[in-house]
Amino acid sequence: MRLVTTVEELRAWRREAPPTLGFVPTMGALHEGHLDLVRFARSQNAAVVASVFVNPLQFGAGEDLARYPRDLAGDREKLAANGVDLLFAPAVEEIYPQGFTTTIDVGPVGESFEGAVRPGHFRGVATVVGKLLHLVAPQRLYIGQKDAQQSAVLRKLVHDLAYDCGVTIVPTVRESDGLAMSSRNLYLDERERRAAPSLHRMLRRFVELLKAGTPFEIARTEAANVLEAPGTLDYLACVDAESFAPLAALRENCFVIAAARFGNTRLLDNVWLPQ
Ligand code: AMP
């Protein structure tokens, strides 16, 4: 596996790259969820590029940018062992040189839910992924279902700006107790970690109640009781998978989404109902 840190080296490699390229953007501190994206990409392309870049533009003031977990040496080993051909791990100045002001805003799909709690977050995500897609120019982009709204934002980005690139959404990889794998799980203390799997149980209960015909608000209230202390609910909702517009019932191609706080850590999870 080649490790490159500059745009110049990446461009030089890209000029000689194999004909089909899969791309997996990450913020590092890699776990099995990220590696599953890599394995999907590996099985469908002649070569795989991964990036590790903790993107300051998607963190708000007072968020966890400074303490976000970083382990480039460990990430490098994991990516090499899973067949990545090129790892792009740039410094912040390489992506955002002094005077950088251009950003990408995908509009309403990035304004509700996570976008409302974290203003500017999806502008940061779309800007960095837009730049990385432009540099890597892959045939296919691999992103996780775990971050449902991010997947809708990135599909919109690729569609609206006509990147010549397919998007594959990879199912969420979970711990054995059902907790969605996330780099932020490292922040949980013992009590929070014990309660965290109830986030997924709550989502499953909500879907089960709706499928049984329970009225929406009654189902939401009953399901919310499944979330265990010290978890506190931010939202539990049903949205259109493309636009992220709220729905008042299940329907084809929707996400049932939830976010909850465990201490200072916000965890996200969802269930996707493609049909
Ligand atoms: P991050 O490093 O958290 O920005 O995540 C990089 C990519 O990995 C994103 O496309 C995430 O949606 C995806 N990802 C994160 N956690 C998981 C998981 N548990 N299962 C599958 N994909 C994941």
Coordinates of C-alpha atoms and ligand atoms in Angstrom, one line a residue:
M1 CA 0.0 0.0 0.0
R2 CA 1.2 3.5 -1.0
L3 CA 0.8 6.3 1.6
V4 CA 0.6 9.8 0.1
T5 CA 0.1 13.0 1.9
T6 CA 0.1 15.6 -0.9
V7 CA -2.3 16.5 -3.7
E8 CA 0.7 16.5 -6.1
E9 CA 1.6 12.8 -5.2
L10 CA -2.0 11.8 -5.4
R11 CA -2.4 13.3 -8.9
A12 CA 0.8 11.6 -10.1
W13 CA -0.5 8.2 -8.8
R14 CA -4.0 8.8 -10.3
R15 CA -2.6 9.3 -13.8
E16 CA -1.2 5.7 -13.8
A17 CA -4.1 4.2 -11.7
P18 CA -6.0 1.0 -12.8
P19 CA -9.2 1.5 -14.8
T20 CA -11.7 1.0 -12.0
L21 CA -11.2 2.8 -8.7
G22 CA -13.2 2.5 -5.5
F23 CA -12.9 5.2 -2.9
V24 CA -13.6 5.0 0.8
P25 CA -13.3 8.4 2.7
T26 CA -12.9 8.2 6.5
M27 CA -11.8 10.3 9.5
G28 CA -9.6 7.4 10.8
A29 CA -9.7 5.6 14.1
L30 CA -10.8 2.7 11.9
H31 CA -13.1 -0.1 13.1
E32 CA -14.7 -3.1 11.3
G33 CA -17.4 -0.8 9.9
H34 CA -14.9 1.2 7.9
L35 CA -13.1 -2.0 6.9
D36 CA -16.3 -3.4 5.6
L37 CA -16.5 -0.5 3.2
V38 CA -13.0 -1.3 2.1
R39 CA -13.9 -4.9 1.5
F40 CA -16.9 -4.0 -0.6
A41 CA -14.7 -1.6 -2.6
R42 CA -12.0 -4.3 -3.0
S43 CA -14.5 -6.8 -4.3
Q44 CA -15.9 -4.4 -7.0
N45 CA -12.8 -2.5 -8.3
A46 CA -9.3 -3.1 -9.7
A47 CA -7.9 -0.7 -7.1
V48 CA -9.0 0.9 -3.8
V49 CA -8.2 4.4 -2.4
A50 CA -8.9 5.2 1.2
S51 CA -8.5 8.6 2.8
V52 CA -7.9 9.4 6.5
F53 CA -8.6 13.1 7.2
V54 CA -10.2 14.6 10.3
N55 CA -12.1 17.4 8.5
P56 CA -12.2 20.5 10.6
L57 CA -14.8 22.1 8.4
Q58 CA -17.5 19.6 9.6
F59 CA -16.9 20.2 13.3
G60 CA -18.7 23.1 15.0
A61 CA -17.3 25.4 17.7
G62 CA -17.2 23.4 20.9
E63 CA -17.4 20.0 19.2
D64 CA -14.8 17.2 19.6
L65 CA -12.3 18.2 16.8
A66 CA -9.3 18.4 19.2
R67 CA -10.1 15.2 21.0
Y68 CA -11.4 13.2 18.0
P69 CA -9.5 9.8 18.1
R70 CA -6.4 9.6 15.9
D71 CA -4.3 6.5 15.1
L72 CA -2.7 6.8 11.7
A73 CA -0.2 4.0 12.3
G74 CA -3.0 1.6 13.3
D75 CA -5.2 2.7 10.4
R76 CA -2.4 2.2 8.0
E77 CA -1.9 -1.4 9.1
K78 CA -5.7 -2.2 8.9
L79 CA -6.1 -0.6 5.5
A80 CA -3.0 -2.4 4.1
A81 CA -4.3 -5.8 5.5
N82 CA -7.6 -5.2 3.8
G83 CA -6.2 -4.6 0.3
V84 CA -6.1 -0.8 0.0
D85 CA -3.8 0.3 -2.8
L86 CA -3.4 3.9 -1.9
L87 CA -4.0 5.7 1.4
F88 CA -4.3 9.5 1.2
A89 CA -3.7 11.1 4.6
P90 CA -3.2 14.8 4.0
A91 CA -2.5 17.5 6.6
V92 CA -5.2 20.1 7.1
E93 CA -3.2 22.8 5.0
E94 CA -3.1 20.4 2.1
I95 CA -6.9 20.3 1.8
Y96 CA -7.5 23.8 3.0
P97 CA -4.6 26.0 2.0
Q98 CA -4.4 29.5 3.4
G99 CA -7.2 31.6 1.9
F100 CA -9.5 28.6 1.1
T101 CA -13.1 29.9 0.9
T102 CA -15.0 27.7 -1.5
T103 CA -17.7 25.5 0.1
I104 CA -20.4 23.2 -1.2
D105 CA -23.9 23.5 0.3
V106 CA -26.4 20.8 -0.8
G107 CA -29.4 22.6 0.5
P108 CA -32.4 21.3 2.5
V109 CA -31.3 17.7 2.7
G110 CA -28.5 18.8 5.0
E111 CA -30.5 21.3 7.1
S112 CA -32.8 19.1 9.2
F113 CA -31.9 16.7 12.0
E114 CA -28.1 16.5 12.2
G115 CA -27.9 19.6 10.1
A116 CA -30.1 21.5 12.6
V117 CA -28.2 20.3 15.7
R118 CA -24.8 20.9 13.9
P119 CA -25.2 24.0 11.7
G120 CA -22.7 23.9 8.9
H121 CA -21.8 20.2 9.5
F122 CA -23.0 18.9 6.1
R123 CA -21.5 21.9 4.3
G124 CA -18.2 20.7 5.7
V125 CA -18.9 17.1 4.7
A126 CA -20.0 18.0 1.2
T127 CA -17.0 20.3 0.7
V128 CA -14.4 17.8 1.7
V129 CA -15.9 14.8 -0.1
G130 CA -16.5 17.1 -3.1
K131 CA -12.8 17.9 -3.1
L132 CA -11.6 14.4 -2.5
L133 CA -13.9 13.0 -5.3
H134 CA -12.4 15.6 -7.6
L135 CA -8.8 14.6 -6.7
V136 CA -9.3 10.8 -6.6
A137 CA -11.9 10.6 -9.5
P138 CA -13.1 7.1 -8.5
Q139 CA -15.7 5.1 -10.4
R140 CA -17.4 4.3 -7.2
L141 CA -17.8 5.9 -3.7
Y142 CA -18.4 3.7 -0.7
I143 CA -20.2 5.2 2.3
G144 CA -21.9 3.8 5.4
Q145 CA -25.6 3.5 6.0
K146 CA -24.8 4.3 9.7
D147 CA -24.7 8.0 8.8
A148 CA -28.0 8.0 7.0
Q149 CA -28.3 11.8 6.5
Q150 CA -24.7 11.9 5.3
S151 CA -25.5 9.2 2.7
A152 CA -28.4 11.3 1.4
V153 CA -26.2 14.5 1.3
L154 CA -23.5 12.7 -0.6
R155 CA -25.8 11.1 -3.1
K156 CA -27.3 14.6 -3.7
L157 CA -23.8 16.0 -4.1
V158 CA -22.8 13.4 -6.7
H159 CA -26.0 13.8 -8.6
D160 CA -26.2 17.6 -8.6
L161 CA -22.6 18.2 -9.5
A162 CA -22.6 15.3 -12.0
Y163 CA -19.6 13.5 -10.6
D164 CA -19.0 10.5 -12.9
C165 CA -19.2 8.1 -10.0
G166 CA -21.6 5.6 -8.5
V167 CA -22.4 5.6 -4.8
T168 CA -22.7 2.4 -2.8
I169 CA -24.3 2.5 0.7
V170 CA -22.9 -0.2 2.8
P171 CA -25.0 -1.7 5.7
T172 CA -24.1 -0.8 9.2
V173 CA -21.7 -3.1 11.0
R174 CA -22.6 -3.7 14.7
E175 CA -21.1 -4.9 17.9
S176 CA -22.5 -8.3 19.1
D177 CA -25.0 -6.4 21.4
G178 CA -26.4 -4.4 18.4
L179 CA -24.5 -1.1 19.0
A180 CA -23.6 0.4 15.7
M181 CA -19.8 0.6 15.5
S182 CA -18.5 4.2 15.7
S183 CA -15.2 5.9 16.4
R184 CA -17.1 7.9 19.1
N185 CA -18.0 4.7 21.0
L186 CA -14.5 5.1 22.5
Y187 CA -15.8 8.1 24.5
L188 CA -18.5 6.1 26.4
D189 CA -17.9 5.2 30.0
E190 CA -19.0 1.8 31.3
R191 CA -22.5 2.7 32.2
E192 CA -23.1 4.6 29.0
R193 CA -21.7 1.7 26.9
R194 CA -24.1 -0.7 28.7
A195 CA -27.1 1.5 27.8
A196 CA -26.0 2.4 24.3
P197 CA -27.4 -0.7 22.5
S198 CA -30.9 0.4 23.6
L199 CA -30.7 3.0 20.8
H200 CA -31.0 0.3 18.2
R201 CA -33.6 -1.7 20.2
M202 CA -35.7 1.5 20.3
L203 CA -35.5 1.9 16.6
R204 CA -36.5 -1.7 16.0
R205 CA -39.4 -1.4 18.4
F206 CA -40.6 1.8 16.6
V207 CA -40.6 0.0 13.3
E208 CA -42.3 -3.1 14.8
L209 CA -45.1 -0.9 16.3
L210 CA -45.6 1.0 13.0
K211 CA -45.7 -2.2 11.0
A212 CA -48.4 -3.5 13.4
G213 CA -50.5 -0.4 12.6
T214 CA -49.9 1.6 15.9
P215 CA -50.6 5.3 15.3
F216 CA -47.4 7.2 14.7
E217 CA -47.2 9.3 17.8
I218 CA -48.3 6.5 20.1
A219 CA -45.6 4.2 18.6
R220 CA -43.0 6.9 18.9
T221 CA -43.8 7.5 22.6
E222 CA -43.8 3.8 23.4
A223 CA -40.6 3.1 21.5
A224 CA -38.8 6.1 23.2
N225 CA -39.3 4.3 26.5
V226 CA -36.9 1.6 25.3
L227 CA -34.0 4.0 25.5
E228 CA -32.1 3.3 28.7
A229 CA -30.6 5.9 31.1
P230 CA -28.3 7.7 31.0
G231 CA -29.2 8.0 27.3
T232 CA -31.4 11.0 26.4
L233 CA -33.3 11.1 23.2
D234 CA -32.6 13.9 20.6
Y235 CA -34.9 12.6 17.9
L236 CA -36.7 9.5 16.7
A237 CA -38.3 10.1 13.3
C238 CA -39.1 8.6 9.9
V239 CA -37.8 10.4 6.8
D240 CA -37.7 10.0 3.0
A241 CA -34.4 8.4 2.2
E242 CA -33.6 10.8 -0.6
S243 CA -34.8 14.2 0.6
F244 CA -34.7 13.5 4.4
A245 CA -38.2 15.2 4.6
P246 CA -40.0 14.0 7.7
L247 CA -42.8 11.4 7.1
A248 CA -45.7 10.5 9.4
A249 CA -45.8 6.9 8.4
L250 CA -43.5 4.2 7.0
R251 CA -43.3 4.1 3.3
E252 CA -41.1 2.8 0.5
N253 CA -37.5 3.9 0.7
C254 CA -37.5 5.6 4.1
F255 CA -35.1 5.7 7.0
V256 CA -36.2 5.4 10.6
I257 CA -33.6 7.6 12.3
A258 CA -32.6 8.3 15.9
A259 CA -30.0 10.3 17.8
A260 CA -29.4 10.1 21.5
R261 CA -26.9 11.6 24.0
F262 CA -24.9 9.5 26.4
G263 CA -23.1 12.0 28.5
N264 CA -21.2 14.3 26.1
T265 CA -21.4 11.7 23.3
R266 CA -24.1 11.8 20.6
L267 CA -24.8 8.5 19.0
L268 CA -26.7 8.0 15.7
D269 CA -28.5 4.9 14.3
N270 CA -31.1 4.1 11.8
V271 CA -33.1 1.3 10.1
W272 CA -33.4 1.6 6.3
L273 CA -36.6 0.3 4.7
P274 CA -35.8 0.3 1.0
Q275 CA -39.3 -1.2 0.2
Ligands
AMP1 P1 -16.1 8.3 9.7 O1 -14.7 8.0 9.8 O2 -16.9 8.2 11.0 O3 -16.4 9.7 9.0 O4 -16.8 7.2 8.7 C1 -16.3 7.0 7.5 C2 -17.2 6.1 6.7 O5 -17.5 4.9 7.4 C3 -18.6 6.8 6.5 O6 -19.1 6.5 5.2 C4 -19.4 6.1 7.6 O7 -20.8 6.1 7.3 C5 -18.8 4.7 7.6 N1 -19.1 4.0 8.8 C6 -18.9 4.5 10.1 N2 -19.4 3.5 11.0 C7 -19.9 2.5 10.2 C8 -20.4 1.2 10.6 N3 -20.6 0.9 11.9 N4 -20.8 0.4 9.6 C9 -20.6 0.8 8.3 N5 -20.1 1.9 7.9 C10 -19.7 2.8 8.9

